[in-house]
Coordinates of C-alpha atoms in Angstrom, one line a residue:
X106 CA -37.0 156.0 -22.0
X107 CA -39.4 153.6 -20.5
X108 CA -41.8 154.6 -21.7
X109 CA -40.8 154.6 -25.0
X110 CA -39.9 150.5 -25.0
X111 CA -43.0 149.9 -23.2
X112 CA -45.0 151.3 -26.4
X113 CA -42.9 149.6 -28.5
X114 CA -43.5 146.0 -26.9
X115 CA -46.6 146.9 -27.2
X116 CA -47.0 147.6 -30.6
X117 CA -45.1 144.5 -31.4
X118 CA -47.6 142.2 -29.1
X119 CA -50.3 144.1 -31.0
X120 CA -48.9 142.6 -34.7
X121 CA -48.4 139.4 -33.0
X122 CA -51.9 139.3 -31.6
X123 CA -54.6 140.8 -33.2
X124 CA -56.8 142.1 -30.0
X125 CA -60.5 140.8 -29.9
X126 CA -63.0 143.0 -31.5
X127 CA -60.5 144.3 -34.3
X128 CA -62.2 145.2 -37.5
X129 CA -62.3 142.6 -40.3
X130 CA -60.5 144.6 -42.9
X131 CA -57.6 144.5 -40.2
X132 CA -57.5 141.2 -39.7
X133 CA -57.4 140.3 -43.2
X134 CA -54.3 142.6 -44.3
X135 CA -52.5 141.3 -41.3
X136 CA -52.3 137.5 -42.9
X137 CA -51.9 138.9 -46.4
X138 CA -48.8 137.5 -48.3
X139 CA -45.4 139.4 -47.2
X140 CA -43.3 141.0 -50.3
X141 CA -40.2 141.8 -50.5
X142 CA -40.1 146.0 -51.6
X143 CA -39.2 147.0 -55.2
X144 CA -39.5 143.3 -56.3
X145 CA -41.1 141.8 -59.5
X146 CA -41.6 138.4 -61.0
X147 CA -41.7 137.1 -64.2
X148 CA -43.1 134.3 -66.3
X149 CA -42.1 132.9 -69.7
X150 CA -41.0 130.1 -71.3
X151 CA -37.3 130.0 -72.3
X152 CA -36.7 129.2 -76.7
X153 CA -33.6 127.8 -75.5
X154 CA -34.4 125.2 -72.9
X155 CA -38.1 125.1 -74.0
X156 CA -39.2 125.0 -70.7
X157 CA -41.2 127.3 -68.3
X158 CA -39.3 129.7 -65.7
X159 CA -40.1 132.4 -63.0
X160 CA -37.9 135.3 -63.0
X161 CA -37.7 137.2 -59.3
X162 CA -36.7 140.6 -59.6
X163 CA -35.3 143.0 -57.1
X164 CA -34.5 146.7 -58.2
X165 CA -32.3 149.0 -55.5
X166 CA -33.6 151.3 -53.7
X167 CA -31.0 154.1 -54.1
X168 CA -31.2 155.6 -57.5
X169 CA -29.1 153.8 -60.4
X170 CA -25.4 155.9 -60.5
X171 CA -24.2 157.1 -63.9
X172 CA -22.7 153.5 -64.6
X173 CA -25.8 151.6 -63.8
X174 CA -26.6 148.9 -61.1
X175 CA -24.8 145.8 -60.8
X176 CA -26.4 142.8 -61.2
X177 CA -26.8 139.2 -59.5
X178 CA -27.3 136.2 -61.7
X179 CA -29.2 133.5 -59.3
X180 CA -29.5 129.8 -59.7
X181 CA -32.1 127.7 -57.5
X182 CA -34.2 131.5 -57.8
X183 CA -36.9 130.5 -55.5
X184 CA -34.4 129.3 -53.0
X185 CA -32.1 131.6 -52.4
X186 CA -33.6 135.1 -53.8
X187 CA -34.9 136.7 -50.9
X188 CA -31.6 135.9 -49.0
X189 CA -29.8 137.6 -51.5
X190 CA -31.8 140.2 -52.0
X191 CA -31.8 141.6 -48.5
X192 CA -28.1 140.7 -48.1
X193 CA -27.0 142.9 -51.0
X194 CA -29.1 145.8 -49.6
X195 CA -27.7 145.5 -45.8
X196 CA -24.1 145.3 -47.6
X197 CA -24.7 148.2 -49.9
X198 CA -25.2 150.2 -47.1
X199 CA -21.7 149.9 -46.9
X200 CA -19.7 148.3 -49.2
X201 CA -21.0 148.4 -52.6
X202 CA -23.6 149.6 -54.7
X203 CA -26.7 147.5 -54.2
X204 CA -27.4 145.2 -57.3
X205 CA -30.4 144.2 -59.1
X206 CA -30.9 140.7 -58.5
X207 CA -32.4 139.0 -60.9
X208 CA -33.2 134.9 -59.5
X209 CA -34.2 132.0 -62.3
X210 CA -36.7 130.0 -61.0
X211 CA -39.6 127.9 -61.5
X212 CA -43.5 129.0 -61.8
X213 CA -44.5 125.7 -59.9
X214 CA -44.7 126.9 -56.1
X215 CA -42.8 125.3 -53.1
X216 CA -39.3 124.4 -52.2
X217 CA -39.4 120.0 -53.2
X218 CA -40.3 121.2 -56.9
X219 CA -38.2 123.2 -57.4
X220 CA -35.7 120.6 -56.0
X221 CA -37.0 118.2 -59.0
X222 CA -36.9 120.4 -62.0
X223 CA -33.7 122.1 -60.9
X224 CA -31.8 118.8 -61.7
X225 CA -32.6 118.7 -65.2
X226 CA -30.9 122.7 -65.7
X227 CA -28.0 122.3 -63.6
X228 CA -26.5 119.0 -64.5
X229 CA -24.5 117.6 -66.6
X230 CA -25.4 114.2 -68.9
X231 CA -25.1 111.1 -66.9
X232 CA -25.8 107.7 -67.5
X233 CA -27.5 104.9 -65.3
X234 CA -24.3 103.0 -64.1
X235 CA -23.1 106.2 -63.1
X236 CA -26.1 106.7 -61.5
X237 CA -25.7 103.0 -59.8
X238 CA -22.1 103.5 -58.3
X239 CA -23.5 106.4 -56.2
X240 CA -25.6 105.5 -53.3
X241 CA -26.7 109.1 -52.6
X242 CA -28.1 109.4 -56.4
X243 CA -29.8 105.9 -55.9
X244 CA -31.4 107.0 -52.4
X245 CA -32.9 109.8 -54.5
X246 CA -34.4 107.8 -57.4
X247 CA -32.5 110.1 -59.8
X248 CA -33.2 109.0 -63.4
X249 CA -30.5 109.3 -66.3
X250 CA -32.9 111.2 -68.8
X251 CA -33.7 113.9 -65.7
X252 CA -30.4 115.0 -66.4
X253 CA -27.8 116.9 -68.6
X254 CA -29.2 120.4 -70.0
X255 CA -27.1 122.2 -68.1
X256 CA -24.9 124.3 -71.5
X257 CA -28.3 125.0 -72.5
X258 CA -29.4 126.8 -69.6
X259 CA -26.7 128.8 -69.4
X260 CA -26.9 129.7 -72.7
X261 CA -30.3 130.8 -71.6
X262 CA -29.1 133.1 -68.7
X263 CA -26.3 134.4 -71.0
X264 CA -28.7 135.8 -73.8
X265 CA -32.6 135.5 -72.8
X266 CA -32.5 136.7 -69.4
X267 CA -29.6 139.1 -69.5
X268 CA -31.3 140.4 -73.0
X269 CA -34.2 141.0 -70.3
X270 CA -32.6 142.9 -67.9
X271 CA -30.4 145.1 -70.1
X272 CA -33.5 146.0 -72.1
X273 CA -35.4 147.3 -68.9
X274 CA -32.9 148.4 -66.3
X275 CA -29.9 150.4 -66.3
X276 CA -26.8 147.8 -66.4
X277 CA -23.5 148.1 -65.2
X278 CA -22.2 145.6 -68.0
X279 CA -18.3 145.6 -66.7
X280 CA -20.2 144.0 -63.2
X281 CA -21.8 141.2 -63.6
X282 CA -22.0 137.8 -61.3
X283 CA -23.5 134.5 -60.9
X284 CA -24.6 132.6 -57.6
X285 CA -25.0 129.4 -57.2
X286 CA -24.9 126.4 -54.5
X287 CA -24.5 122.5 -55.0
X288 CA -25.1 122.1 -58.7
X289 CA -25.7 125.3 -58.7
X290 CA -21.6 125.7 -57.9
X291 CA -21.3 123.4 -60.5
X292 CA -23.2 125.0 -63.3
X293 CA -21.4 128.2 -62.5
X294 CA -17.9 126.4 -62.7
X295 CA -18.8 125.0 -66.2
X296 CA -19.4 128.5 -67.1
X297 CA -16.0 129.7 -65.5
X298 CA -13.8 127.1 -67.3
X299 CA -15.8 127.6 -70.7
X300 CA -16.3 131.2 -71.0
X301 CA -14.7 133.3 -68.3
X302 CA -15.4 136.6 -69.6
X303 CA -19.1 136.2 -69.7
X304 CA -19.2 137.7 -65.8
X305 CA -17.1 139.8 -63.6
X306 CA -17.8 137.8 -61.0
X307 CA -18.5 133.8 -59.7
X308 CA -19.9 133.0 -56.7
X309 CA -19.4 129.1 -56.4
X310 CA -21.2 128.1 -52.9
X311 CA -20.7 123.7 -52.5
X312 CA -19.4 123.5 -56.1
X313 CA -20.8 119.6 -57.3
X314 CA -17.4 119.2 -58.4
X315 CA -17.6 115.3 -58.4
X316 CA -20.9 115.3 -60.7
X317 CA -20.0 112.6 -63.2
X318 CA -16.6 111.7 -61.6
X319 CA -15.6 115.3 -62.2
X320 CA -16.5 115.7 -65.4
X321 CA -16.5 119.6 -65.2
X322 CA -13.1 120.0 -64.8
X323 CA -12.4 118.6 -68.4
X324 CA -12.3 121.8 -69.4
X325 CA -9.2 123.1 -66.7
X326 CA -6.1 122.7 -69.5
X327 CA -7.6 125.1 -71.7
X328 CA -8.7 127.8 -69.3
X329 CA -5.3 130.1 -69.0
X330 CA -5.9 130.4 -73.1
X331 CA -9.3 132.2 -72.1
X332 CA -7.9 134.4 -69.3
X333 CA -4.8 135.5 -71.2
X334 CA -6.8 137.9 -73.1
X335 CA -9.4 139.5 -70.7
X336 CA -8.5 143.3 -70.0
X337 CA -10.1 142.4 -66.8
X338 CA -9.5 139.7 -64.4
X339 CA -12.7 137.6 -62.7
X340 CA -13.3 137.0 -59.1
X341 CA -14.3 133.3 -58.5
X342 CA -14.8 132.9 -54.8
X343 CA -15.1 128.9 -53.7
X344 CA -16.9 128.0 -50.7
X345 CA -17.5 124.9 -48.9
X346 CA -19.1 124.0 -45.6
X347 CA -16.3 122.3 -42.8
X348 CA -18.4 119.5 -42.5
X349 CA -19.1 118.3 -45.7
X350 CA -17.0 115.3 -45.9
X351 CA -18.9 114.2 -41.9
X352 CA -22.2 112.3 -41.2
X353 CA -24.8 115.4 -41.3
X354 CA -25.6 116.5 -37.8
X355 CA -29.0 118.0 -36.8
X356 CA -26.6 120.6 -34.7
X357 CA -22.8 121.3 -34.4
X358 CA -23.1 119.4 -30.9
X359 CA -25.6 117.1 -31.8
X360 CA -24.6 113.6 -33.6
X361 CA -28.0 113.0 -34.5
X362 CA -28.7 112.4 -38.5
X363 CA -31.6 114.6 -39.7
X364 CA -35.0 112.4 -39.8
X365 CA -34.6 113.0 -43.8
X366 CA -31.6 110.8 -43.9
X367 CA -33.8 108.0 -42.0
X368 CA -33.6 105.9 -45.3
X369 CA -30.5 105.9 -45.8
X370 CA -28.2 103.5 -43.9
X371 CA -25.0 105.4 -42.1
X372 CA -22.7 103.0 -44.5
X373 CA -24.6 104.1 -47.8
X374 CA -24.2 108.1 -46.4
X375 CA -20.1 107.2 -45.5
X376 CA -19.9 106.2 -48.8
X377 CA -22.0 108.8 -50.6
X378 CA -19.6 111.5 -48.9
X379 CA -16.1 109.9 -49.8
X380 CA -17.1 109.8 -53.3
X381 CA -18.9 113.6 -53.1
X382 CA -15.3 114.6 -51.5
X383 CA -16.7 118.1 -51.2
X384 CA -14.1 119.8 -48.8
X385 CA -11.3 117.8 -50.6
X386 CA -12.6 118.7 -53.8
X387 CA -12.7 122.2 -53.7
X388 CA -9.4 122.6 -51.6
X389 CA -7.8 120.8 -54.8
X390 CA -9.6 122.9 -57.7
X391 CA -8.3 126.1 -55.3
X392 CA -4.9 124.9 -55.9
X393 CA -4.8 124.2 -59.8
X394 CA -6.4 127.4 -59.9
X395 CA -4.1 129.3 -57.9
X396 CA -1.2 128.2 -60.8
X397 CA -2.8 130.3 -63.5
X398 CA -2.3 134.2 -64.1
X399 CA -5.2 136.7 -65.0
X400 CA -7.8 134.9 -62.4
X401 CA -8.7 136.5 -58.8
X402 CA -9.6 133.1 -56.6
X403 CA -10.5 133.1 -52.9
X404 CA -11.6 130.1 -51.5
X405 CA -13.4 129.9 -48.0
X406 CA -14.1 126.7 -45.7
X407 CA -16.4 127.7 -43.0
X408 CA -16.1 125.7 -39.9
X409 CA -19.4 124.1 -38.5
X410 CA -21.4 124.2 -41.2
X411 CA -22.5 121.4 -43.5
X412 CA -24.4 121.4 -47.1
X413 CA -27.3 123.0 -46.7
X414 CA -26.7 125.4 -43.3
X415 CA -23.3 127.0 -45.4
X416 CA -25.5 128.8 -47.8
X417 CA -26.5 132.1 -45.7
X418 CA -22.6 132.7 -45.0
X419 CA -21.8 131.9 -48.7
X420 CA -24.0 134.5 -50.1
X421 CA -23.0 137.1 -47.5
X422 CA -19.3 136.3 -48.7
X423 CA -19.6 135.8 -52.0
X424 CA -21.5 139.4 -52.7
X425 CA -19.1 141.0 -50.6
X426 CA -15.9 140.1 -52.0
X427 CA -17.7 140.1 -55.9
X428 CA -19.1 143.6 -55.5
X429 CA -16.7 145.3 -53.2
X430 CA -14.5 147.2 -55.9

């Protein structure tokens, strides 16, 4: 047995450390570009939006079964789709059968523009006072006309990209979700309240739900009138981080505010968090929603985690309890 680890170690300090004198053509395909296996992307520009996407792609590896695959609808695609990717696979093992996950992102490369252009597609219209009264949309120098196309991108993922993916892949139609964090939540909330039966499944991860002084939930009073029909009930699981509604922390023992916040004075942040109510807001949505027949609901607060750290655990939840039949 000692021999065995010691030529393991080995091989691993090899990877790490390419020894002197190793050929060029070595070198080289060790800092070549990692991939994630049976993955694709694609480019076009949507008729619907009018603007330009990237569409990640990531096919099982287990043959389809006589249904078809499952598929993963994901908003902020060049965020999150590897970590869903290899979280449905590691799952399928076990649980379900692995999905195709299709991500919608952007062609422009890197993590702040994709940031940018995201809030024009997942939000909903807002004007500049609004704007005004929030000091976290002022500290980011969000613009009024950088806003509100959010019905039209869904409308995008509902027929373009889905058109896509039914055309090339084998579908399981009856099992379909959408993912999505911050306004991601949101835009897949507006599409829960206004057209439930459009997926099986909704994965909301830190739902926006104030956006706009809540404007999403206009839509609440009419939604037992669109579940009372479905032959099938959809899963919406919520999910917020414990800490949402507390100064940001670099680490669950450490008080320190991340450098990024720097600009931002700690009375400005209070504030920006009492009106974001995130905790609050989705504890309250869980409980309208638990009124109303024909709707599966679970509704998670992880402890120790804030807005951006909750995502991992959200996916890994989310899929499960979507895909799990």
């Amino acid at each position: 047995m000692r021999r065995k680890l010691t030529g393991v170690m080995i091989g691993l300090s090899m990877a790490w450390f390419p020894l002197t004198g190793a050929r060029a053509d070595e070198v080289q395909a060790a800092s070549a570009s990692a991939r994630i296996s049976e993955s694709r992307q694609v480019d076009y520009v949507s008729q619907v939006t009018g603007r330009p996407y990237r569409l990640l792609i990531s096919l099982p590896e287990a043959p389809p079964p006589p249904e078809g695959y499952p598929v993963v609808y994901v908003t902020d695609g060049g965020l999150y789709f590897g970590t869903v990717t290899e979280t449905a696979r590691l799952q399928g093992l076990n649980f379900y059968t692995p999905p195709i996950v299709v991500a919608i992102g952007y062609q422009e490369e890197g993590t702040r523009p994709a940031l940018t252009l995201r809030t024009k597609d997942l939000s909903l219209p807002i004007d500049a006072a609004s704007i005004e009264a929030n000091p976290l949309f002022t500290h980011s120098k969000l613009k009024a006309e950088d806003t509100g196309e959010l019905d039209d991108y869904l409308t995008m993922l509902r027929t373009e990209v889905r058109s896509r993916i039914v055309a090339e892949y084998p579908v399981d139609l009856s099992r379909q979700v959408i993912f999505g964090h911050s306004l991601g939540g949101l835009a897949v909330l507006r599409q829960l309240l206004r057209d439930p039966a459009a997926y099986s499944g909704y994965i909301a991860s830190a739902p926006s739900i104030w956006y706009d002084d809540k404007a999403v939930l206009a839509d609440m009073d009419g939604l037992p009138d669109l579940l009372r029909p479905l032959s099938k009930a959809p899963t919406l699981i919520l999910m917020v981080g414990g800490d949402e509604e507390d100064l940001p922390r670099i680490a669950p023992d450490n008080d320190t505010l991340p450098a990024a916040l720097s600009s931002i004075s700690t009375a400005e942040l209070r504030e920006g968090l009492r009106i974001s109510a995130m905790v609050t807001n989705v504890q309250q949505l869980d409980e309208r929603l638990s009124e109303m027949d024909n709707i599966n609901v679970t509704t998670v607060v992880f402890p120790d985690e804030d807005h951006a750290s909750v995502v991992p655990a959200a996916i890994s939840r989310g899929l499960r309890l979507t895909l799990t039949k």
